[in-house]
Each structure stands twice: as structure tokens, then as C-alpha cells.
XYZ file of C-alpha atoms in Angstrom:
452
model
C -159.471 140.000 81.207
C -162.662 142.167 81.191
C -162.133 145.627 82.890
C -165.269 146.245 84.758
C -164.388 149.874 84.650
C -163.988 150.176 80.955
C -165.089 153.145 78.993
C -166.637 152.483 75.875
C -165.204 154.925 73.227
C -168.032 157.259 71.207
C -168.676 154.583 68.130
C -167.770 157.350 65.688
C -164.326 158.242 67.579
C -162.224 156.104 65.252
C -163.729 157.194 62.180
C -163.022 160.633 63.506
C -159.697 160.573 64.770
C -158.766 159.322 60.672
C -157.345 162.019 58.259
C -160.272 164.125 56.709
C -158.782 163.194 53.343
C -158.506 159.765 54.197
C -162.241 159.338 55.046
C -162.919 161.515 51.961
C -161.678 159.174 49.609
C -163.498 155.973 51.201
C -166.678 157.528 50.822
C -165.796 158.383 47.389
C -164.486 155.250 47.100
C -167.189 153.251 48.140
C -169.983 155.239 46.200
C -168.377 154.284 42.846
C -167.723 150.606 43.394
C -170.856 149.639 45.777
C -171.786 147.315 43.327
C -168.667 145.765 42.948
C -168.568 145.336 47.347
C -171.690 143.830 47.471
C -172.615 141.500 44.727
C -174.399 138.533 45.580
C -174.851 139.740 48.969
C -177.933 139.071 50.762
C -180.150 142.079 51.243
C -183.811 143.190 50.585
C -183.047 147.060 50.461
C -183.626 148.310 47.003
C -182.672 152.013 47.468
C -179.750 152.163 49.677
C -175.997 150.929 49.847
C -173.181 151.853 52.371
C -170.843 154.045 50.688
C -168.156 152.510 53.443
C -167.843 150.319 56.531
C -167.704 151.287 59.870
C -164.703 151.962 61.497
C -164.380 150.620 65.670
C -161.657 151.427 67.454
C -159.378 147.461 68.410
C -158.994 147.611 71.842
C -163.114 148.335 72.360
C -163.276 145.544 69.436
C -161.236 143.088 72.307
C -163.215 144.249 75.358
C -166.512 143.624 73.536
C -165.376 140.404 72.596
C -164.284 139.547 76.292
C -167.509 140.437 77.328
C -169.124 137.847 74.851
C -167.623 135.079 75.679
C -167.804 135.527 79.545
C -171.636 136.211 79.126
C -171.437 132.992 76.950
C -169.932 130.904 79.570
C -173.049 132.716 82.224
C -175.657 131.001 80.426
C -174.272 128.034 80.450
C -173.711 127.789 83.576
C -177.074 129.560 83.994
C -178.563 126.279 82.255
C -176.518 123.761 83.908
C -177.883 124.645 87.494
C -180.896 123.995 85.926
C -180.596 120.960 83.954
C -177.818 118.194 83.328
C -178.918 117.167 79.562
C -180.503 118.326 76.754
C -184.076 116.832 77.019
C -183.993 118.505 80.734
C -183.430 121.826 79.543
C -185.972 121.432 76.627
C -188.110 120.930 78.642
C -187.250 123.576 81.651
C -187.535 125.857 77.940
C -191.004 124.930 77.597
C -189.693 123.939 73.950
C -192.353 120.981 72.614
C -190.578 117.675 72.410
C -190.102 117.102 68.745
C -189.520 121.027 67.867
C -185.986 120.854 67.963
C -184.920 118.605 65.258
C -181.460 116.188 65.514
C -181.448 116.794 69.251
C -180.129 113.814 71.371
C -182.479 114.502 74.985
C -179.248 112.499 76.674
C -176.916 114.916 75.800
C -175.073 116.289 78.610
C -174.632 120.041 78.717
C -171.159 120.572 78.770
C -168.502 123.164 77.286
C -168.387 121.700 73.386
C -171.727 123.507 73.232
C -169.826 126.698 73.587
C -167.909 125.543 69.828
C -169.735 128.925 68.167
C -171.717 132.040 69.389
C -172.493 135.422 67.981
C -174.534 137.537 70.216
C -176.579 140.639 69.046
C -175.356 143.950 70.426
C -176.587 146.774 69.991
C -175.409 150.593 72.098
C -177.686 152.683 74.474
C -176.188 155.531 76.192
C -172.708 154.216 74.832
C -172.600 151.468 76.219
C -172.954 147.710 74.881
C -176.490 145.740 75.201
C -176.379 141.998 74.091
C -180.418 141.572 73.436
C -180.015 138.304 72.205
C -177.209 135.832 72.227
C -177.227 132.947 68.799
C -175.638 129.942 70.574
C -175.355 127.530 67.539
C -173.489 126.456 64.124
C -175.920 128.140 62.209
C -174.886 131.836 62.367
C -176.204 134.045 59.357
C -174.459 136.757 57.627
C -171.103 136.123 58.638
C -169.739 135.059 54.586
C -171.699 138.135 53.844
C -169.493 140.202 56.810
C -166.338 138.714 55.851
C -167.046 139.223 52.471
C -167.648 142.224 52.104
C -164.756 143.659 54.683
C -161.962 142.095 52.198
C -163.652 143.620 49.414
C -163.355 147.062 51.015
C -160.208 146.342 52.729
C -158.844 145.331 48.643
C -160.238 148.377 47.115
C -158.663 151.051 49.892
C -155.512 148.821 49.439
C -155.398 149.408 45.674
C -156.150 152.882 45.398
C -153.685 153.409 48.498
C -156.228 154.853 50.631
C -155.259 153.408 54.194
C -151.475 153.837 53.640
C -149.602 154.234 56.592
C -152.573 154.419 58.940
C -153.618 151.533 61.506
C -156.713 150.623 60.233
C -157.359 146.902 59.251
C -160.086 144.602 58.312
C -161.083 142.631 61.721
C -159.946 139.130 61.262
C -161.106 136.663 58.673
C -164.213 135.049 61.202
C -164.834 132.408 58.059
C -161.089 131.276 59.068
C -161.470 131.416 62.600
C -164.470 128.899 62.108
C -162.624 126.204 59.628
C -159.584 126.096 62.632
C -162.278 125.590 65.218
C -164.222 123.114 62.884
C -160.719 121.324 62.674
C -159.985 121.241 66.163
C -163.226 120.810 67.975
C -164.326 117.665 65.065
C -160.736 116.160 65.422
C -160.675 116.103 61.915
C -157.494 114.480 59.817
C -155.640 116.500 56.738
C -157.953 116.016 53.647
C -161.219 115.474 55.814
C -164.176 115.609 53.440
C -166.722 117.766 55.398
C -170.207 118.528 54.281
C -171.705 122.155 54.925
C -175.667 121.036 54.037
C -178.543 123.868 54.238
C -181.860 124.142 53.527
C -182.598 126.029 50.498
C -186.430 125.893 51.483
C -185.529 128.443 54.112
C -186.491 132.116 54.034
C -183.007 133.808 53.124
C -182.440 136.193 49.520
C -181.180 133.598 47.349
C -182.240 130.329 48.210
C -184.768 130.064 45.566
C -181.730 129.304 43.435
C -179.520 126.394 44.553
C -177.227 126.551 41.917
C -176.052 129.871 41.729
C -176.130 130.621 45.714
C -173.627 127.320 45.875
C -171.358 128.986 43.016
C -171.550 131.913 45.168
C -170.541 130.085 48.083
C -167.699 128.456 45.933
C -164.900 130.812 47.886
C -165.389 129.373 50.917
C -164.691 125.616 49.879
C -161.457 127.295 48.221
C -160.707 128.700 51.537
C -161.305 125.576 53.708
C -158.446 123.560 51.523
C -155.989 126.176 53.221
C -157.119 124.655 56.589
C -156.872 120.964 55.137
C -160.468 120.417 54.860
C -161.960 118.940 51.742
C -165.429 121.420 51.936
C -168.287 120.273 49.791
C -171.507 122.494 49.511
C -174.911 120.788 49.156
C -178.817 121.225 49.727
C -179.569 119.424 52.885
C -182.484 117.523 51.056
C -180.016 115.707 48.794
C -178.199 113.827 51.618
C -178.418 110.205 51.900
C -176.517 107.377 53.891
C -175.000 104.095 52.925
C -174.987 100.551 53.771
C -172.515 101.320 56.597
C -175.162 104.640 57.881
C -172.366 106.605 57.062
C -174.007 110.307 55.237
C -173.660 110.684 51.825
C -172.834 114.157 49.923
C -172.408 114.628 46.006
C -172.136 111.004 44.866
C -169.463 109.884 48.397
C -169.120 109.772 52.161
C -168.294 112.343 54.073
C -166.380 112.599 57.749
C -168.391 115.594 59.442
C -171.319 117.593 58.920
C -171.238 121.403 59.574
C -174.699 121.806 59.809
C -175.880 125.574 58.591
C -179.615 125.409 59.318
C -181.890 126.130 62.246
C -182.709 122.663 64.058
C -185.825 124.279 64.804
C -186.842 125.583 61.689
C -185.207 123.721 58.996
C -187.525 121.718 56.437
C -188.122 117.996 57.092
C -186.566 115.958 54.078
C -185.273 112.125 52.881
C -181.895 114.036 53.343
C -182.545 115.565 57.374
C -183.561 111.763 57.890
C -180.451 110.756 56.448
C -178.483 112.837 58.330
C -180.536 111.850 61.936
C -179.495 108.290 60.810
C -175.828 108.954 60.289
C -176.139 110.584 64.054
C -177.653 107.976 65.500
C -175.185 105.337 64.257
C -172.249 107.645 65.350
C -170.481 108.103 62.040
C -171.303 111.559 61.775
C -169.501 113.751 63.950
C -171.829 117.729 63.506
C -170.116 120.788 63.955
C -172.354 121.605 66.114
C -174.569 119.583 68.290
C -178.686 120.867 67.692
C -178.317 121.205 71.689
C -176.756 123.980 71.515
C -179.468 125.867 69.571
C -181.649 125.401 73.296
C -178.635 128.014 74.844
C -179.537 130.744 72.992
C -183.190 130.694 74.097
C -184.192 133.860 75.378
C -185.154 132.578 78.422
C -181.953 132.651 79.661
C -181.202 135.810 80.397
C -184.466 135.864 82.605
C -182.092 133.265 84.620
C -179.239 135.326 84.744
C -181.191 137.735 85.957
C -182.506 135.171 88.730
C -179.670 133.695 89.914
C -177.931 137.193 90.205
C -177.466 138.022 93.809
C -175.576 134.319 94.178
C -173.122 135.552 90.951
C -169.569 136.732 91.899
C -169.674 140.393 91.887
C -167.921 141.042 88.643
C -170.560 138.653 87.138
C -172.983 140.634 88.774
C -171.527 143.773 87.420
C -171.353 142.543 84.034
C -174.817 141.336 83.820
C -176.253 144.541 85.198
C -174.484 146.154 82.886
C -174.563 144.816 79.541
C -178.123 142.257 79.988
C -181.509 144.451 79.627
C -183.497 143.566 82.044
C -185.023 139.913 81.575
C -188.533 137.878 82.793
C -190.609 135.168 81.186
C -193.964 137.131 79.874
C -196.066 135.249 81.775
C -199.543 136.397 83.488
C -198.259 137.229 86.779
C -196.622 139.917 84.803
C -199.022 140.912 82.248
C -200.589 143.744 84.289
C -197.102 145.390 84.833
C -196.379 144.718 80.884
C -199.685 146.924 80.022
C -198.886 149.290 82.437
C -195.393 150.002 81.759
C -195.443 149.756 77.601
C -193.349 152.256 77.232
C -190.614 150.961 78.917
C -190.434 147.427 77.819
C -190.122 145.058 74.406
C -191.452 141.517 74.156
C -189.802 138.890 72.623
C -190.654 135.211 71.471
C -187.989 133.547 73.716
C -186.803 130.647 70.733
C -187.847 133.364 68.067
C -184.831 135.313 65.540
C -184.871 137.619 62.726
C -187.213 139.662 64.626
C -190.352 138.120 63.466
C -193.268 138.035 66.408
C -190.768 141.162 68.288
C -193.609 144.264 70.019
C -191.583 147.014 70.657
C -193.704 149.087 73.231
C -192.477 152.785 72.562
C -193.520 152.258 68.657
C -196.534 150.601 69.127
C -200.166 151.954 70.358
C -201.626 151.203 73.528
C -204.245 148.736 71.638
C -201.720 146.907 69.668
C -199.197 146.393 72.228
C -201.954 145.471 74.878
C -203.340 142.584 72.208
C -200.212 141.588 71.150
C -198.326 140.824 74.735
C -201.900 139.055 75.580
C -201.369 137.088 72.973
C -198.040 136.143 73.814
C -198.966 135.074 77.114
C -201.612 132.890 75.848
C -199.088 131.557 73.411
C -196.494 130.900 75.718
C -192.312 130.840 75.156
C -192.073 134.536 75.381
C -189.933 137.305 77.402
C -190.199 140.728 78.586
C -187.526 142.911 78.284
C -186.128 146.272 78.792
C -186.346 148.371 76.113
C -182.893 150.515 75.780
C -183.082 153.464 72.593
C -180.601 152.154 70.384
C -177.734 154.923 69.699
C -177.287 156.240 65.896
C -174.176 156.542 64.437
C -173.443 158.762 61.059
C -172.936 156.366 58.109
C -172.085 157.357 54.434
C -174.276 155.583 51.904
C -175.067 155.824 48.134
C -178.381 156.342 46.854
C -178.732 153.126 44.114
C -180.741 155.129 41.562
C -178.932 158.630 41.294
C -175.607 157.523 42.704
C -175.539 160.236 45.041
C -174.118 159.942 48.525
C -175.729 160.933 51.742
C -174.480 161.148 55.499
C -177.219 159.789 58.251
C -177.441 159.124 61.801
C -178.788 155.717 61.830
C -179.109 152.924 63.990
C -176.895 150.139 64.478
C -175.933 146.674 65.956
C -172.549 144.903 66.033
C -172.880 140.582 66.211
C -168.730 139.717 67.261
C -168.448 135.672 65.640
C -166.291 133.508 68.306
C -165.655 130.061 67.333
C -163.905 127.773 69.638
C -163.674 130.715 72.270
C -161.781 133.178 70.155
C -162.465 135.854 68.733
C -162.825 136.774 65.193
C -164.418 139.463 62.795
C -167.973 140.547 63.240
C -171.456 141.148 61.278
C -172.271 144.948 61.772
C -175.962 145.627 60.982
C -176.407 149.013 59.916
C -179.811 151.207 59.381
C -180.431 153.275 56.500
C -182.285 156.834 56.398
C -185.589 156.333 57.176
C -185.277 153.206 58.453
C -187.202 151.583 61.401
C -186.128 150.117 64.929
C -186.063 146.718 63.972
C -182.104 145.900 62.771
C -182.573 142.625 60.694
C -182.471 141.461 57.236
C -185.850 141.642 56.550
C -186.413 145.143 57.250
C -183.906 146.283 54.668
C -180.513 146.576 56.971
C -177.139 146.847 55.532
C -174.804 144.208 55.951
C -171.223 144.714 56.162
C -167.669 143.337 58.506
C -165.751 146.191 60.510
C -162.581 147.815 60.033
C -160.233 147.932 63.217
C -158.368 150.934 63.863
C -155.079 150.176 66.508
């Protein structure tokens, strides 16, 4: 139950409130075995690590994650008074037919598109600000979250660093997502299930199959724990048999979780092979490519829109956590110039922050040219920019091993799968850094510890 009155906690309290000697020693910690936390994470920063994770307090963890999936359900229901299948929402979108690979235009919209979510949040004035909401199966960094939580959580467990106080590693969100795999796919004990992606995507490792599978090599231990038989594969290598059932490493398999952008991912013999094995209903997909369509931007320009006819606590909710929200069109385009400082446009099916203007750190020339552009362009949004709040973080300087305190910024991405909650992707800044929080940039990617 959300509590419309809730006050969110200052994001350093829990780190505070722990024993001085306590937080000592994780920093210390941290510094000496950063290598150790984050091998074969993905990251492009060359200079910085974090010298320990941050530390939320549980029951804010729990609201937040009350708030995501209600503003989940909103856009659904947001799309559905719009549209009742997939090729009417794609093209209510404005998304080109074709653009959105493996997507069935007869699909109704219904509540199994709700199977996985992670929204991007960051905090202005305190208080939480979901900017974007990733309404798919292919949700990024969350074996590099979960991965690196455990790691910490291990270390601070063998050197007895936590003992006796109620801090704890948010829940396993890779676990979370096998039992709602399980459940939503109906799969049997033993299911052989294919996790394909496309290692001709932009992501730190790709360029080397091999070793980012061995890397990846946890995870199908993990899934036999959860009775599912998980093999890891470049997408390009699929094929299907005589019966159109897909083929993975040399036999059959009974599901696809598919781990790539639908509208992105590279067209290959094996995405053909998989659009085969869809269309001759062997293959059930954890999940369905119409689900990518719900995390368009767009839509929270219509829950902006259909406000005033929301149930007041909706209302409430969206006013306070949704910036601000219209399509960048050219009725609006004067009031975009005009108002740069206050606003941030946005390709509406865009991520990673590529094609983002934010107004405030751009001149009057380049932000002018680059929202005309958009408009010309089409399939973008304006939005309300909101100063993202800086928290201190520890971090260790890679060459001289020294550690520094910053106030940097920071964004928290909560993973539910099957509507429940699970551990989270906290993207953290580094000193010096930029606005933009995402991989590219050089962000730090770590889970969250939960203190009760």
C-alpha cells in the first residue's frame, strides 16, 4: 500500500545512522579489494571505482518499489484506453511498422506485459523522479547489480564487518527473475530455456563471445536451483528444426528469454529462426517484443493527459513522482526555446541516453538546433528538467589506490519481475562527472545494501 504522505528519508541517513567504525572499515575494505568486486563488470571508467555500495534505508527501499509497480500498472492502463493490440499502439507511438522486431500487431495488451520492469529514478529535492520507465525482458546491468552486491555483502561477511547490525544485500533480483520466468512461461522441472543476445550490440564485452558467456556461466548455475536447464548463446547462432521448434547449442529448447532490444538488435539467420519458432507457437518468449512499446516515453505525456479523470491518489502519485511530460512537437517548440532552462528533451523510444539535450547544460544555439531537430525528426518528448540530488560516495582512485569522498550524482533502477520486488541497479557518478547517469559516460555500477 503506497502512503501518499510518505517522507522520503535523506539518501545518506542510513549510511549515517551506521557505527563510524563500521563505515570505516567498508571503505577500507572496499579500496583494497575493488578489483576483486568488480571483475568482469561492465564499465568504461578508467580512473575511478566505488570504494563501497550505497546503503538505503528498507522500508524507503519498499515504498519506492510500491510506487513502481503502481506507476507500471498507469501506463498500461494509460495505453489500453488508447489501443487494444500491439500494432494499434505502434502505431498511436508513431513507431515505423517494421522497427520493432518479433512483434505480433494482434497482440492484445493485457497484464503478461507487466512480466518485468525497471524504471529509472533518480532524487530532486528528496524526493523520487522516475524519468524513464524500461518495460521489457531486456533489462541491462542487473547481473552486474546483483553481482557485485554479493561480492560486497561476502567480503563485509568475512572480515566481520556488518556483525550484528541490520544491514543486508537487497534481494537476489537474478532469482526473483528465474521464479517469474518459471511461473509466467509455465515451464516444467528440467525446462531447457535459451537466454540468446546479440553480441553485435554496443555493451563492454561483447566483442568477445566466449569469454562474456564464461562470465555469464554463474547464472546458468543459478537457474538449476530454480529447475531450469539455462543455456547461454549468441542470438545469431539459433536455428529451428523440421518441427519449427528453435534450436540452441546442437538441441531444442522450451522457451526463449530474450535479452536484446527488439528494436535495436541485429538482423541474423538466428533472429529469423527465432521469428519462425514464434510464429509456429513452439516458442513460448519471456517476454513478448510488445512490451518493449510500454516503455516508450510517450507515455508519460498520457499520464499526464488523462490526469484530471485519474483517482486522486493516482493523481497524487503522478504529480508527484512523473516530471512533467508532452510530445516535442511544433505547437510546442516556441515554449521549448523559450523556456530551455527549465526543460530536457528526450527521444521518446531512445535509452542509454544517446540523442538526450539537457537545456540547463547546453547553450542557447545548441539546444535551439537540437530540439528543432527533434521536431523535424519526430518520436520525441519534452520534459521537466528536475537537478538531480548528490549523495557522498567513497571511491578509490585506480592508479594511486587512494580513496576519496564526493558528492555525486545518482540514480536507483528497482528490478520487479512478475510484480515483486527484488534488488536494484544503483547508478552512481564519479568526481567530475557529468549529468548524464549511464554506462557510457563512465557511471559506476553497483546493487544496494538494505539497512532494517
Amino acid at each position: 500500500m503506497i502512503d501518499p504522505n510518505y517522507v522520503w528519508p535523506a539518501a545518506d541517513r542510513a549510511w549515517a545512522e551506521l557505527p563510524e567504525l563500521a563505515r570505516r572499515a567498508m571503505v577500507g575494505s572496499g579500496a583494497a579489494a575493488w578489483e576483486q568486486v568488480f571483475h568482469g563488470r561492465a564499465t568504461y571508467n578508467k580512473q575511478w571505482r566505488l570504494a563501497r555500495p550505497p546503503v538505503l534505508a528498507a522500508d524507503a527501499w519498499r515504498e519506492l518499489n510500491e510506487v513502481c509497480d503502481r506507476l507500471a500498472q498507469l501506463i498500461l492502463d494509460a495505453c489500453r484506453r488508447r489501443a487494444g493490440t500491439a500494432g494499434e499502439l505502434r502505431r498511436l507511438l508513431g513507431v515505423p511498422a517494421g522497427e520493432t522486431l518479433l512483434l505480433d500487431e494482434s497482440e492484445p495488451l493485457t497484464e503478461a506485459l507487466l512480466a518485468a520492469y525497471r524504471p529509472d529514478v533518480i532524487f530532486a529535492g528528496g524526493v523520487p523522479k522516475f524519468v524513464e520507465y524500461n518495460i521489457d525482458s531486456s533489462l541491462g546491468g542487473g547481473f552486474d547489480a546483483d553481482t557485485v552486491i554479493q561480492r560486497y555483502a561476502r567480503l563485509y561477511e568475512e572480515q566481520g564487518i556488518l556483525d550484528g547490525l541490520p544491514v543486508r544485500a537487497a534481494p537476489s533480483l537474478l532469482d526473483q527473475r528465474f521464479a517469474a520466468i518459471r511461473e509466467e512461461l509455465r515451464l516444467p522441472d528440467g525446462a531447457r530455456l535459451a537466454l540468446l543476445m546479440d553480441f553485435d550490440a554496443d555493451y563492454p564485452g561483447l566483442d568477445d563471445p566466449e569469454t562474456f558467456i564464461r562470465i555469464l556461466d554463474p547464472l546458468a548455475v543459478r537457474a538449476r536451483d530454480f529447475g531450469i536447464d539455462l543455456v547461454i548463446a549468441p542470438l545469431s547462432t539459433a536455428t529451428v528444426d523440421a518441427d519449427n521448434r528453435l534450436v540452441v547449442d546442437g538441441a531444442p529448447v522450451d522457451a526463449l528469454f530474450r535479452l536484446f532490444v527488439p528494436n535495436r538488435v541485429t538482423p541474423t539467420a538466428g533472429l529469423d529462426a527465432v521469428a519462425d519458432a514464434l510464429a509456429a507457437g513452439t516458442l513460448p518468449m519471456f517476454v513478448s517484443a510488445a512490451a518493449w512499446l510500454l516503455g516508450n516515453k510517450t507515455t508519460f505525456a498520457w499520464l499526464w493527459e488523462d490526469l484530471d479523470g485519474l483517482p486522486a491518489d493516482d493523481q497524487t502519485l503522478i504529480r508527484r513522482h512523473v516530471p512533467y511530460t508532452v510530445p516535442l512537437t511544433a505547437g510546442v517548440l516556441d515554449r521549448a526555446v523559450a523556456q530551455q532552462a527549465t526543460l530536457v528533451a528526450k527521444p521518446a523510444d531512445g535509452s542509454a541516453g544517446h540523442g538526450v539535450l539537457l537545456g540547463p547544460e547546453l547553450s542557447p544555439t545548441e539546444w535551439a538546433a537540437g530540439v528543432r531537430a527533434a521536431v523535424e525528426q519526430g518520436g520525441a518528448i519534452l520534459q521537466e528538467y528536475l537537478p538531480t540530488d548528490r549523495v557522498p560516495m567513497d571511491f578509490v582512485q585506480i592508479e594511486t589506490g587512494d580513496t576519496v569522498t564526493a558528492d555525486v550524482p545518482y540514480s536507483l533502477a528497482p528490478y520487479l519481475f512478475g510484480r515483486t520486488a527484488s534488488g536494484g541497479l544503483a547508478r552512481v557518478g564519479y568526481p567530475g562527472c557529468d549529468g548524464v547517469l549511464n554506462l557510457a559516460h563512465g557511471v559506476l555500477l553497483t546493487g544496494v545494501l538494505l539497512k532494517d
